[in-house]
Amino acid sequence: MERQPMRKAFNMKLQLEETEEPSPEKPAAPMKLRIKAYSRYLRLWNHKSVNSAKIKAILMQITEKGIENEMDFVRSILVIKEICNTPCYTKKEQLGAFCSFISSLDVDERTKILNVTIPYIAMLALRVELMHPDGILPLLSMNKQNLIKLSRGEIACVVANCFFCAIPAQDPDLKLGEHDMYSLMCDGSLFFKGTVGAKLRCIFNYFESIMQSEPEGLVTIARNCLCEEEKAHYTTEGWTSSENPMLEMWLLTEATIEKQHNMIQVDFANKLIGGGIDGYCYQEQVLFAISPELYASCLVCEQMADCEAI
């Protein structure tokens, strides 16, 4: 099945900034962009325009008492979505994939996820009041070169709120992708080639790993735009008529892309970062599943134009 014709090339350049001095083994890649004033912001559930008390009460209850069963979780998610007034991309059928995954686990693993992991995720989601007391997150708008720096703790908080679908409806003119982790993972079917269960395992593994050791460092999400001169040069005609030689290239066969360090991974992707809501398992969806911190970029990045990379 062919993918929707909605692709742009982008460079998923989320780099961890070391706090210590750079060494020859770990060279620090300089960032050329400077942070400029942000013109647009994303509202979070603790924004004054949202009924945050109800969302906070649900998350606190999950933190303190855990989840009784799968349907208890589904009911909580649907209530949060109703409060956030978000589009109903996430139907019960999509959340049914979560129920099917949980019911497939053995008793010990199921109990751990419902009574330990999910309450921890709820606790992370509640930190938004501490980390972003004004209830907003800056956006990287279209056609504007800029960057955002977030601590990895903030990233964990943002991803936790995606997990609970606790991102309010935004202004309709914002060109944003999905904020809802289940819409990112599912297409509406209970079992779709087994991909939803695999993605859920990756997400729970991410939260369980930071439960053992909270992440440190900063993540930089940078939006690069070609200037007008560059736009004129980097066209199909410009590329095909160029006489500049290609750079040297090496082919490594002994390891996977994910195991290469101090490298930039390039993904040719959907113009809506994260891959849209097609529910399949293409390169971009796999990249986000194995590195769930990338889900934060779905919140802060408007869709990409032809001349942009993130």
PDB file of C-alpha atoms in Angstrom:
ATOM      1  CA  MET A   1       0.000   0.000   0.000  1.00  0.00           C
ATOM      2  CA  GLU A   2       1.415   3.366  -0.976  1.00  0.00           C
ATOM      3  CA  ARG A   3       1.885   6.079   1.570  1.00  0.00           C
ATOM      4  CA  GLN A   4      -0.092   9.301   1.252  1.00  0.00           C
ATOM      5  CA  PRO A   5       1.679  11.860  -1.012  1.00  0.00           C
ATOM      6  CA  MET A   6       2.433  14.180   1.877  1.00  0.00           C
ATOM      7  CA  ARG A   7       6.174  13.997   2.235  1.00  0.00           C
ATOM      8  CA  LYS A   8       8.868  16.495   3.011  1.00  0.00           C
ATOM      9  CA  ALA A   9      12.505  15.923   3.745  1.00  0.00           C
ATOM     10  CA  PHE A  10      13.478  16.779   7.258  1.00  0.00           C
ATOM     11  CA  ASN A  11      16.404  16.279   9.515  1.00  0.00           C
ATOM     12  CA  MET A  12      15.273  15.125  12.951  1.00  0.00           C
ATOM     13  CA  LYS A  13      17.929  17.099  14.726  1.00  0.00           C
ATOM     14  CA  LEU A  14      17.204  16.720  18.417  1.00  0.00           C
ATOM     15  CA  GLN A  15      20.617  16.823  19.981  1.00  0.00           C
ATOM     16  CA  LEU A  16      21.460  16.256  23.618  1.00  0.00           C
ATOM     17  CA  GLU A  17      23.618  19.077  24.891  1.00  0.00           C
ATOM     18  CA  GLU A  18      26.381  17.927  27.220  1.00  0.00           C
ATOM     19  CA  THR A  19      26.862  19.855  30.445  1.00  0.00           C
ATOM     20  CA  GLU A  20      30.561  19.004  30.647  1.00  0.00           C
ATOM     21  CA  GLU A  21      33.311  20.331  28.412  1.00  0.00           C
ATOM     22  CA  PRO A  22      33.389  18.675  24.973  1.00  0.00           C
ATOM     23  CA  SER A  23      36.056  16.025  24.490  1.00  0.00           C
ATOM     24  CA  PRO A  24      37.566  14.533  21.320  1.00  0.00           C
ATOM     25  CA  GLU A  25      35.393  11.450  21.882  1.00  0.00           C
ATOM     26  CA  LYS A  26      32.222  13.527  22.255  1.00  0.00           C
ATOM     27  CA  PRO A  27      32.581  16.646  20.107  1.00  0.00           C
ATOM     28  CA  ALA A  28      29.929  19.299  20.635  1.00  0.00           C
ATOM     29  CA  ALA A  29      28.099  20.166  17.430  1.00  0.00           C
ATOM     30  CA  PRO A  30      27.637  23.945  17.325  1.00  0.00           C
ATOM     31  CA  MET A  31      24.145  25.321  16.812  1.00  0.00           C
ATOM     32  CA  LYS A  32      24.142  28.203  14.334  1.00  0.00           C
ATOM     33  CA  LEU A  33      20.602  29.314  15.123  1.00  0.00           C
ATOM     34  CA  ARG A  34      19.840  31.780  17.875  1.00  0.00           C
ATOM     35  CA  ILE A  35      16.628  31.814  19.867  1.00  0.00           C
ATOM     36  CA  LYS A  36      14.337  34.614  18.699  1.00  0.00           C
ATOM     37  CA  ALA A  37      11.120  35.888  20.198  1.00  0.00           C
ATOM     38  CA  TYR A  38       8.268  33.445  19.659  1.00  0.00           C
ATOM     39  CA  SER A  39       5.152  34.716  17.936  1.00  0.00           C
ATOM     40  CA  ARG A  40       2.849  31.783  18.698  1.00  0.00           C
ATOM     41  CA  TYR A  41       2.280  29.435  21.607  1.00  0.00           C
ATOM     42  CA  LEU A  42       0.623  26.101  22.313  1.00  0.00           C
ATOM     43  CA  ARG A  43      -1.883  26.000  25.173  1.00  0.00           C
ATOM     44  CA  LEU A  44      -1.411  23.285  27.797  1.00  0.00           C
ATOM     45  CA  TRP A  45      -4.115  21.894  30.093  1.00  0.00           C
ATOM     46  CA  ASN A  46      -3.141  24.203  32.946  1.00  0.00           C
ATOM     47  CA  HIS A  47      -3.819  27.284  30.788  1.00  0.00           C
ATOM     48  CA  LYS A  48      -6.421  29.658  32.202  1.00  0.00           C
ATOM     49  CA  SER A  49      -8.766  28.890  29.272  1.00  0.00           C
ATOM     50  CA  VAL A  50      -9.047  25.197  30.212  1.00  0.00           C
ATOM     51  CA  ASN A  51     -10.973  23.520  33.036  1.00  0.00           C
ATOM     52  CA  SER A  52      -7.709  22.306  34.528  1.00  0.00           C
ATOM     53  CA  ALA A  53      -9.162  21.309  37.916  1.00  0.00           C
ATOM     54  CA  LYS A  54     -10.975  18.292  36.442  1.00  0.00           C
ATOM     55  CA  ILE A  55      -7.929  17.100  34.490  1.00  0.00           C
ATOM     56  CA  LYS A  56      -5.735  17.534  37.546  1.00  0.00           C
ATOM     57  CA  ALA A  57      -8.205  15.546  39.664  1.00  0.00           C
ATOM     58  CA  ILE A  58      -8.199  12.637  37.183  1.00  0.00           C
ATOM     59  CA  LEU A  59      -4.402  12.549  36.978  1.00  0.00           C
ATOM     60  CA  MET A  60      -4.019  12.779  40.750  1.00  0.00           C
ATOM     61  CA  GLN A  61      -6.480   9.938  41.251  1.00  0.00           C
ATOM     62  CA  ILE A  62      -4.514   7.737  38.821  1.00  0.00           C
ATOM     63  CA  THR A  63      -1.259   8.697  40.547  1.00  0.00           C
ATOM     64  CA  GLU A  64      -2.599   7.751  43.971  1.00  0.00           C
ATOM     65  CA  LYS A  65      -4.786   4.732  43.181  1.00  0.00           C
ATOM     66  CA  GLY A  66      -3.526   3.343  39.885  1.00  0.00           C
ATOM     67  CA  ILE A  67      -5.795   1.883  37.195  1.00  0.00           C
ATOM     68  CA  GLU A  68      -8.283  -0.837  38.073  1.00  0.00           C
ATOM     69  CA  ASN A  69      -8.532  -2.257  34.544  1.00  0.00           C
ATOM     70  CA  GLU A  70      -8.142  -1.346  30.891  1.00  0.00           C
ATOM     71  CA  MET A  71     -11.622   0.136  30.514  1.00  0.00           C
ATOM     72  CA  ASP A  72     -11.023   2.319  33.569  1.00  0.00           C
ATOM     73  CA  PHE A  73      -8.102   3.832  31.661  1.00  0.00           C
ATOM     74  CA  VAL A  74     -10.172   4.281  28.496  1.00  0.00           C
ATOM     75  CA  ARG A  75     -12.918   6.085  30.419  1.00  0.00           C
ATOM     76  CA  SER A  76     -10.349   8.439  31.964  1.00  0.00           C
ATOM     77  CA  ILE A  77      -8.865   9.255  28.557  1.00  0.00           C
ATOM     78  CA  LEU A  78     -12.269   9.965  27.015  1.00  0.00           C
ATOM     79  CA  VAL A  79     -13.200  12.302  29.890  1.00  0.00           C
ATOM     80  CA  ILE A  80      -9.905  14.182  29.510  1.00  0.00           C
ATOM     81  CA  LYS A  81     -10.470  14.513  25.755  1.00  0.00           C
ATOM     82  CA  GLU A  82     -13.953  15.876  26.341  1.00  0.00           C
ATOM     83  CA  ILE A  83     -12.597  18.473  28.777  1.00  0.00           C
ATOM     84  CA  CYS A  84      -9.834  19.424  26.337  1.00  0.00           C
ATOM     85  CA  ASN A  85     -12.417  19.724  23.556  1.00  0.00           C
ATOM     86  CA  THR A  86     -10.138  17.859  21.177  1.00  0.00           C
ATOM     87  CA  PRO A  87     -11.344  16.343  17.884  1.00  0.00           C
ATOM     88  CA  CYS A  88     -12.571  12.780  18.262  1.00  0.00           C
ATOM     89  CA  TYR A  89      -9.822  11.159  16.218  1.00  0.00           C
ATOM     90  CA  THR A  90      -9.339   8.867  19.186  1.00  0.00           C
ATOM     91  CA  LYS A  91     -12.450   6.734  19.347  1.00  0.00           C
ATOM     92  CA  LYS A  92     -13.108   3.827  21.680  1.00  0.00           C
ATOM     93  CA  GLU A  93     -12.023   1.539  18.849  1.00  0.00           C
ATOM     94  CA  GLN A  94      -8.602   3.157  18.761  1.00  0.00           C
ATOM     95  CA  LEU A  95      -8.253   2.923  22.528  1.00  0.00           C
ATOM     96  CA  GLY A  96      -9.443  -0.658  22.125  1.00  0.00           C
ATOM     97  CA  ALA A  97      -5.972  -1.359  20.752  1.00  0.00           C
ATOM     98  CA  PHE A  98      -4.633  -0.374  24.186  1.00  0.00           C
ATOM     99  CA  CYS A  99      -7.106  -2.764  25.867  1.00  0.00           C
ATOM    100  CA  SER A 100      -6.121  -5.576  23.519  1.00  0.00           C
ATOM    101  CA  PHE A 101      -2.454  -4.997  24.260  1.00  0.00           C
ATOM    102  CA  ILE A 102      -2.960  -4.969  28.044  1.00  0.00           C
ATOM    103  CA  SER A 103      -5.111  -8.106  27.978  1.00  0.00           C
ATOM    104  CA  SER A 104      -2.378  -9.932  26.033  1.00  0.00           C
ATOM    105  CA  LEU A 105       0.156  -9.466  28.863  1.00  0.00           C
ATOM    106  CA  ASP A 106       0.798 -11.900  31.674  1.00  0.00           C
ATOM    107  CA  VAL A 107      -0.627 -11.030  35.106  1.00  0.00           C
ATOM    108  CA  ASP A 108       2.600  -9.603  36.563  1.00  0.00           C
ATOM    109  CA  GLU A 109       3.378  -7.339  33.600  1.00  0.00           C
ATOM    110  CA  ARG A 110      -0.234  -6.195  33.366  1.00  0.00           C
ATOM    111  CA  THR A 111      -0.320  -5.349  37.074  1.00  0.00           C
ATOM    112  CA  LYS A 112       2.949  -3.434  36.820  1.00  0.00           C
ATOM    113  CA  ILE A 113       1.761  -1.296  33.901  1.00  0.00           C
ATOM    114  CA  LEU A 114      -1.641  -0.500  35.441  1.00  0.00           C
ATOM    115  CA  ASN A 115      -0.475   0.107  39.021  1.00  0.00           C
ATOM    116  CA  VAL A 116       3.093   1.359  38.664  1.00  0.00           C
ATOM    117  CA  THR A 117       3.950   2.625  35.170  1.00  0.00           C
ATOM    118  CA  ILE A 118       0.729   4.484  34.310  1.00  0.00           C
ATOM    119  CA  PRO A 119       0.538   6.193  37.750  1.00  0.00           C
ATOM    120  CA  TYR A 120       4.146   7.332  37.205  1.00  0.00           C
ATOM    121  CA  ILE A 121       3.194   8.735  33.767  1.00  0.00           C
ATOM    122  CA  ALA A 122       0.287  10.588  35.413  1.00  0.00           C
ATOM    123  CA  MET A 123       2.703  12.054  37.959  1.00  0.00           C
ATOM    124  CA  LEU A 124       4.941  13.278  35.116  1.00  0.00           C
ATOM    125  CA  ALA A 125       1.924  14.845  33.375  1.00  0.00           C
ATOM    126  CA  LEU A 126       1.077  16.763  36.570  1.00  0.00           C
ATOM    127  CA  ARG A 127       4.521  18.388  36.525  1.00  0.00           C
ATOM    128  CA  VAL A 128       3.335  20.673  33.744  1.00  0.00           C
ATOM    129  CA  GLU A 129       2.072  23.070  36.438  1.00  0.00           C
ATOM    130  CA  LEU A 130       5.593  23.333  37.846  1.00  0.00           C
ATOM    131  CA  MET A 131       7.491  23.381  34.547  1.00  0.00           C
ATOM    132  CA  HIS A 132       5.096  25.638  32.618  1.00  0.00           C
ATOM    133  CA  PRO A 133       3.078  27.561  35.218  1.00  0.00           C
ATOM    134  CA  ASP A 134       1.671  29.926  32.583  1.00  0.00           C
ATOM    135  CA  GLY A 135       0.235  26.976  30.658  1.00  0.00           C
ATOM    136  CA  ILE A 136       1.913  27.672  27.313  1.00  0.00           C
ATOM    137  CA  LEU A 137       4.693  26.179  25.219  1.00  0.00           C
ATOM    138  CA  PRO A 138       6.448  28.138  22.432  1.00  0.00           C
ATOM    139  CA  LEU A 139       5.840  27.047  18.836  1.00  0.00           C
ATOM    140  CA  LEU A 140       8.190  26.811  15.880  1.00  0.00           C
ATOM    141  CA  SER A 141       6.024  28.527  13.269  1.00  0.00           C
ATOM    142  CA  MET A 142       6.113  27.935   9.526  1.00  0.00           C
ATOM    143  CA  ASN A 143       8.636  29.914   7.483  1.00  0.00           C
ATOM    144  CA  LYS A 144      10.390  31.227  10.592  1.00  0.00           C
ATOM    145  CA  GLN A 145      13.864  30.033  11.485  1.00  0.00           C
ATOM    146  CA  ASN A 146      14.107  29.466  15.217  1.00  0.00           C
ATOM    147  CA  LEU A 147      14.775  26.880  17.890  1.00  0.00           C
ATOM    148  CA  ILE A 148      13.392  25.663  21.204  1.00  0.00           C
ATOM    149  CA  LYS A 149      15.417  24.267  24.085  1.00  0.00           C
ATOM    150  CA  LEU A 150      13.703  21.922  26.520  1.00  0.00           C
ATOM    151  CA  SER A 151      15.133  19.902  29.358  1.00  0.00           C
ATOM    152  CA  ARG A 152      14.667  16.162  29.000  1.00  0.00           C
ATOM    153  CA  GLY A 153      12.504  16.371  32.114  1.00  0.00           C
ATOM    154  CA  GLU A 154      10.218  18.801  30.269  1.00  0.00           C
ATOM    155  CA  ILE A 155      10.191  16.433  27.295  1.00  0.00           C
ATOM    156  CA  ALA A 156       9.094  13.560  29.565  1.00  0.00           C
ATOM    157  CA  CYS A 157       6.315  15.774  30.962  1.00  0.00           C
ATOM    158  CA  VAL A 158       5.122  16.723  27.472  1.00  0.00           C
ATOM    159  CA  VAL A 159       5.152  13.121  26.236  1.00  0.00           C
ATOM    160  CA  ALA A 160       3.250  12.061  29.381  1.00  0.00           C
ATOM    161  CA  ASN A 161       0.541  14.598  28.530  1.00  0.00           C
ATOM    162  CA  CYS A 162       0.400  13.218  24.982  1.00  0.00           C
ATOM    163  CA  PHE A 163      -0.067   9.753  26.518  1.00  0.00           C
ATOM    164  CA  PHE A 164      -3.131  10.981  28.432  1.00  0.00           C
ATOM    165  CA  CYS A 165      -4.422  13.044  25.455  1.00  0.00           C
ATOM    166  CA  ALA A 166      -4.263  16.032  27.813  1.00  0.00           C
ATOM    167  CA  ILE A 167      -3.436  18.657  25.180  1.00  0.00           C
ATOM    168  CA  PRO A 168      -6.333  21.125  24.698  1.00  0.00           C
ATOM    169  CA  ALA A 169      -7.809  22.064  21.345  1.00  0.00           C
ATOM    170  CA  GLN A 170      -5.769  24.816  19.706  1.00  0.00           C
ATOM    171  CA  ASP A 171      -6.573  27.696  17.401  1.00  0.00           C
ATOM    172  CA  PRO A 172      -7.783  26.241  14.078  1.00  0.00           C
ATOM    173  CA  ASP A 173      -5.272  28.262  12.071  1.00  0.00           C
ATOM    174  CA  LEU A 174      -2.318  26.464  13.661  1.00  0.00           C
ATOM    175  CA  LYS A 175      -0.946  23.886  11.224  1.00  0.00           C
ATOM    176  CA  LEU A 176      -0.054  21.214  13.757  1.00  0.00           C
ATOM    177  CA  GLY A 177       0.014  17.423  13.637  1.00  0.00           C
ATOM    178  CA  GLU A 178      -1.531  15.062  16.169  1.00  0.00           C
ATOM    179  CA  HIS A 179      -1.147  15.681  19.905  1.00  0.00           C
ATOM    180  CA  ASP A 180      -2.817  12.435  20.727  1.00  0.00           C
ATOM    181  CA  MET A 181      -0.532   9.430  21.028  1.00  0.00           C
ATOM    182  CA  TYR A 182      -3.257   6.959  20.071  1.00  0.00           C
ATOM    183  CA  SER A 183      -4.126   8.779  16.875  1.00  0.00           C
ATOM    184  CA  LEU A 184      -0.417   8.726  16.049  1.00  0.00           C
ATOM    185  CA  MET A 185      -0.296   4.975  16.612  1.00  0.00           C
ATOM    186  CA  CYS A 186      -3.658   3.741  15.310  1.00  0.00           C
ATOM    187  CA  ASP A 187      -5.881   4.039  12.305  1.00  0.00           C
ATOM    188  CA  GLY A 188      -9.035   2.963  14.113  1.00  0.00           C
ATOM    189  CA  SER A 189      -8.753  -0.815  13.955  1.00  0.00           C
ATOM    190  CA  LEU A 190      -8.341  -3.012  17.020  1.00  0.00           C
ATOM    191  CA  PHE A 191      -5.405  -4.905  15.557  1.00  0.00           C
ATOM    192  CA  PHE A 192      -3.452  -3.307  12.759  1.00  0.00           C
ATOM    193  CA  LYS A 193      -0.627  -5.625  11.787  1.00  0.00           C
ATOM    194  CA  GLY A 194       0.442  -5.751  15.436  1.00  0.00           C
ATOM    195  CA  THR A 195       2.099  -2.337  15.229  1.00  0.00           C
ATOM    196  CA  VAL A 196       0.141  -0.722  18.060  1.00  0.00           C
ATOM    197  CA  GLY A 197       1.262  -3.276  20.637  1.00  0.00           C
ATOM    198  CA  ALA A 198       4.891  -2.890  19.550  1.00  0.00           C
ATOM    199  CA  LYS A 199       4.662   0.919  19.793  1.00  0.00           C
ATOM    200  CA  LEU A 200       3.044   0.715  23.235  1.00  0.00           C
ATOM    201  CA  ARG A 201       5.892  -1.523  24.420  1.00  0.00           C
ATOM    202  CA  CYS A 202       8.390   1.114  23.273  1.00  0.00           C
ATOM    203  CA  ILE A 203       6.476   3.893  25.066  1.00  0.00           C
ATOM    204  CA  PHE A 204       6.166   1.956  28.330  1.00  0.00           C
ATOM    205  CA  ASN A 205       9.840   1.007  28.101  1.00  0.00           C
ATOM    206  CA  TYR A 206      10.718   4.716  27.766  1.00  0.00           C
ATOM    207  CA  PHE A 207       8.764   5.698  30.876  1.00  0.00           C
ATOM    208  CA  GLU A 208      10.015   2.708  32.877  1.00  0.00           C
ATOM    209  CA  SER A 209      13.608   3.589  32.006  1.00  0.00           C
ATOM    210  CA  ILE A 210      13.264   7.181  33.232  1.00  0.00           C
ATOM    211  CA  MET A 211      11.446   5.887  36.301  1.00  0.00           C
ATOM    212  CA  GLN A 212      14.736   4.217  37.235  1.00  0.00           C
ATOM    213  CA  SER A 213      16.900   7.216  36.362  1.00  0.00           C
ATOM    214  CA  GLU A 214      15.422  10.584  35.427  1.00  0.00           C
ATOM    215  CA  PRO A 215      16.989  12.021  32.258  1.00  0.00           C
ATOM    216  CA  GLU A 216      19.397  14.937  32.339  1.00  0.00           C
ATOM    217  CA  GLY A 217      20.476  17.428  29.720  1.00  0.00           C
ATOM    218  CA  LEU A 218      18.767  19.645  27.158  1.00  0.00           C
ATOM    219  CA  VAL A 219      17.125  18.884  23.836  1.00  0.00           C
ATOM    220  CA  THR A 220      17.256  21.428  21.021  1.00  0.00           C
ATOM    221  CA  ILE A 221      14.529  21.375  18.365  1.00  0.00           C
ATOM    222  CA  ALA A 222      15.608  23.635  15.504  1.00  0.00           C
ATOM    223  CA  ARG A 223      13.624  24.802  12.484  1.00  0.00           C
ATOM    224  CA  ASN A 224      15.764  25.674   9.443  1.00  0.00           C
ATOM    225  CA  CYS A 225      14.405  27.641   6.493  1.00  0.00           C
ATOM    226  CA  LEU A 226      16.067  28.480   3.209  1.00  0.00           C
ATOM    227  CA  CYS A 227      16.441  32.183   2.518  1.00  0.00           C
ATOM    228  CA  GLU A 228      15.051  33.621  -0.736  1.00  0.00           C
ATOM    229  CA  GLU A 229      18.410  33.326  -2.530  1.00  0.00           C
ATOM    230  CA  GLU A 230      18.761  29.699  -1.490  1.00  0.00           C
ATOM    231  CA  LYS A 231      15.192  28.907  -2.527  1.00  0.00           C
ATOM    232  CA  ALA A 232      16.011  30.061  -6.051  1.00  0.00           C
ATOM    233  CA  HIS A 233      19.106  27.858  -6.157  1.00  0.00           C
ATOM    234  CA  TYR A 234      17.777  24.659  -4.572  1.00  0.00           C
ATOM    235  CA  THR A 235      15.232  23.761  -7.217  1.00  0.00           C
ATOM    236  CA  THR A 236      14.976  20.678  -9.400  1.00  0.00           C
ATOM    237  CA  GLU A 237      16.612  22.610 -12.215  1.00  0.00           C
ATOM    238  CA  GLY A 238      19.323  23.870  -9.875  1.00  0.00           C
ATOM    239  CA  TRP A 239      20.188  20.387  -8.663  1.00  0.00           C
ATOM    240  CA  THR A 240      20.186  18.766 -12.091  1.00  0.00           C
ATOM    241  CA  SER A 241      22.371  21.489 -13.643  1.00  0.00           C
ATOM    242  CA  SER A 242      24.825  21.673 -10.729  1.00  0.00           C
ATOM    243  CA  GLU A 243      28.431  20.753 -11.520  1.00  0.00           C
ATOM    244  CA  ASN A 244      29.514  20.552  -7.867  1.00  0.00           C
ATOM    245  CA  PRO A 245      30.910  17.131  -6.921  1.00  0.00           C
ATOM    246  CA  MET A 246      29.139  14.961  -4.365  1.00  0.00           C
ATOM    247  CA  LEU A 247      30.753  14.591  -0.953  1.00  0.00           C
ATOM    248  CA  GLU A 248      32.463  11.348  -0.014  1.00  0.00           C
ATOM    249  CA  MET A 249      30.167   8.602   1.220  1.00  0.00           C
ATOM    250  CA  TRP A 250      30.762   5.585   3.457  1.00  0.00           C
ATOM    251  CA  LEU A 251      28.553   2.532   3.731  1.00  0.00           C
ATOM    252  CA  LEU A 252      28.583   0.804   7.127  1.00  0.00           C
ATOM    253  CA  THR A 253      27.060  -2.651   7.289  1.00  0.00           C
ATOM    254  CA  GLU A 254      28.091  -3.856  10.747  1.00  0.00           C
ATOM    255  CA  ALA A 255      25.636  -1.834  12.852  1.00  0.00           C
ATOM    256  CA  THR A 256      22.208  -0.203  12.714  1.00  0.00           C
ATOM    257  CA  ILE A 257      21.540   3.526  12.314  1.00  0.00           C
ATOM    258  CA  GLU A 258      20.310   3.745  15.921  1.00  0.00           C
ATOM    259  CA  LYS A 259      23.649   2.505  17.282  1.00  0.00           C
ATOM    260  CA  GLN A 260      25.724   5.191  15.565  1.00  0.00           C
ATOM    261  CA  HIS A 261      26.779   7.951  17.962  1.00  0.00           C
ATOM    262  CA  ASN A 262      27.534  11.624  17.282  1.00  0.00           C
ATOM    263  CA  MET A 263      25.707  11.335  13.990  1.00  0.00           C
ATOM    264  CA  ILE A 264      22.725  13.171  12.543  1.00  0.00           C
ATOM    265  CA  GLN A 265      19.923  10.869  11.403  1.00  0.00           C
ATOM    266  CA  VAL A 266      18.014  12.097   8.363  1.00  0.00           C
ATOM    267  CA  ASP A 267      14.415  11.034   7.809  1.00  0.00           C
ATOM    268  CA  PHE A 268      12.433  11.863   4.666  1.00  0.00           C
ATOM    269  CA  ALA A 269       9.084  12.442   6.177  1.00  0.00           C
ATOM    270  CA  ASN A 270       5.529  13.627   6.241  1.00  0.00           C
ATOM    271  CA  LYS A 271       5.161  17.411   6.203  1.00  0.00           C
ATOM    272  CA  LEU A 272       3.361  16.988   9.559  1.00  0.00           C
ATOM    273  CA  ILE A 273       6.110  15.800  11.819  1.00  0.00           C
ATOM    274  CA  GLY A 274       5.449  12.390  13.353  1.00  0.00           C
ATOM    275  CA  GLY A 275       4.050  10.858  10.195  1.00  0.00           C
ATOM    276  CA  GLY A 276       0.395  11.787  10.515  1.00  0.00           C
ATOM    277  CA  ILE A 277      -2.259   9.389  11.762  1.00  0.00           C
ATOM    278  CA  ASP A 278      -2.098   6.638   9.147  1.00  0.00           C
ATOM    279  CA  GLY A 279      -1.281   4.032  11.809  1.00  0.00           C
ATOM    280  CA  TYR A 280       1.261   2.209   9.657  1.00  0.00           C
ATOM    281  CA  CYS A 281       4.859   1.392  10.400  1.00  0.00           C
ATOM    282  CA  TYR A 282       6.992   3.423   8.025  1.00  0.00           C
ATOM    283  CA  GLN A 283      10.431   4.840   8.748  1.00  0.00           C
ATOM    284  CA  GLU A 284       9.153   7.919  10.550  1.00  0.00           C
ATOM    285  CA  GLN A 285       6.692   6.057  12.783  1.00  0.00           C
ATOM    286  CA  VAL A 286       9.414   3.541  13.707  1.00  0.00           C
ATOM    287  CA  LEU A 287      11.829   6.369  14.511  1.00  0.00           C
ATOM    288  CA  PHE A 288       9.303   7.994  16.849  1.00  0.00           C
ATOM    289  CA  ALA A 289       8.367   4.689  18.484  1.00  0.00           C
ATOM    290  CA  ILE A 290      11.925   3.755  19.424  1.00  0.00           C
ATOM    291  CA  SER A 291      12.721   7.323  20.528  1.00  0.00           C
ATOM    292  CA  PRO A 292       9.509   8.584  22.207  1.00  0.00           C
ATOM    293  CA  GLU A 293      11.144  11.901  23.148  1.00  0.00           C
ATOM    294  CA  LEU A 294      10.541  12.829  19.507  1.00  0.00           C
ATOM    295  CA  TYR A 295       6.781  12.951  20.160  1.00  0.00           C
ATOM    296  CA  ALA A 296       7.366  16.334  21.821  1.00  0.00           C
ATOM    297  CA  SER A 297       8.179  17.782  18.395  1.00  0.00           C
ATOM    298  CA  CYS A 298       4.584  17.045  17.295  1.00  0.00           C
ATOM    299  CA  LEU A 299       3.460  19.676  19.795  1.00  0.00           C
ATOM    300  CA  VAL A 300       5.863  22.491  19.007  1.00  0.00           C
ATOM    301  CA  CYS A 301       6.343  22.261  15.239  1.00  0.00           C
ATOM    302  CA  GLU A 302       3.906  23.531  12.654  1.00  0.00           C
ATOM    303  CA  GLN A 303       3.911  21.627   9.366  1.00  0.00           C
ATOM    304  CA  MET A 304       6.925  21.995   7.113  1.00  0.00           C
ATOM    305  CA  ALA A 305       7.043  23.857   3.835  1.00  0.00           C
ATOM    306  CA  ASP A 306       9.111  22.554   0.898  1.00  0.00           C
ATOM    307  CA  CYS A 307      12.026  24.773   1.910  1.00  0.00           C
ATOM    308  CA  GLU A 308      12.184  23.725   5.567  1.00  0.00           C
ATOM    309  CA  ALA A 309      13.834  21.097   7.761  1.00  0.00           C
ATOM    310  CA  ILE A 310      13.501  20.346  11.485  1.00  0.00           C
TER     311      ILE A 310
END
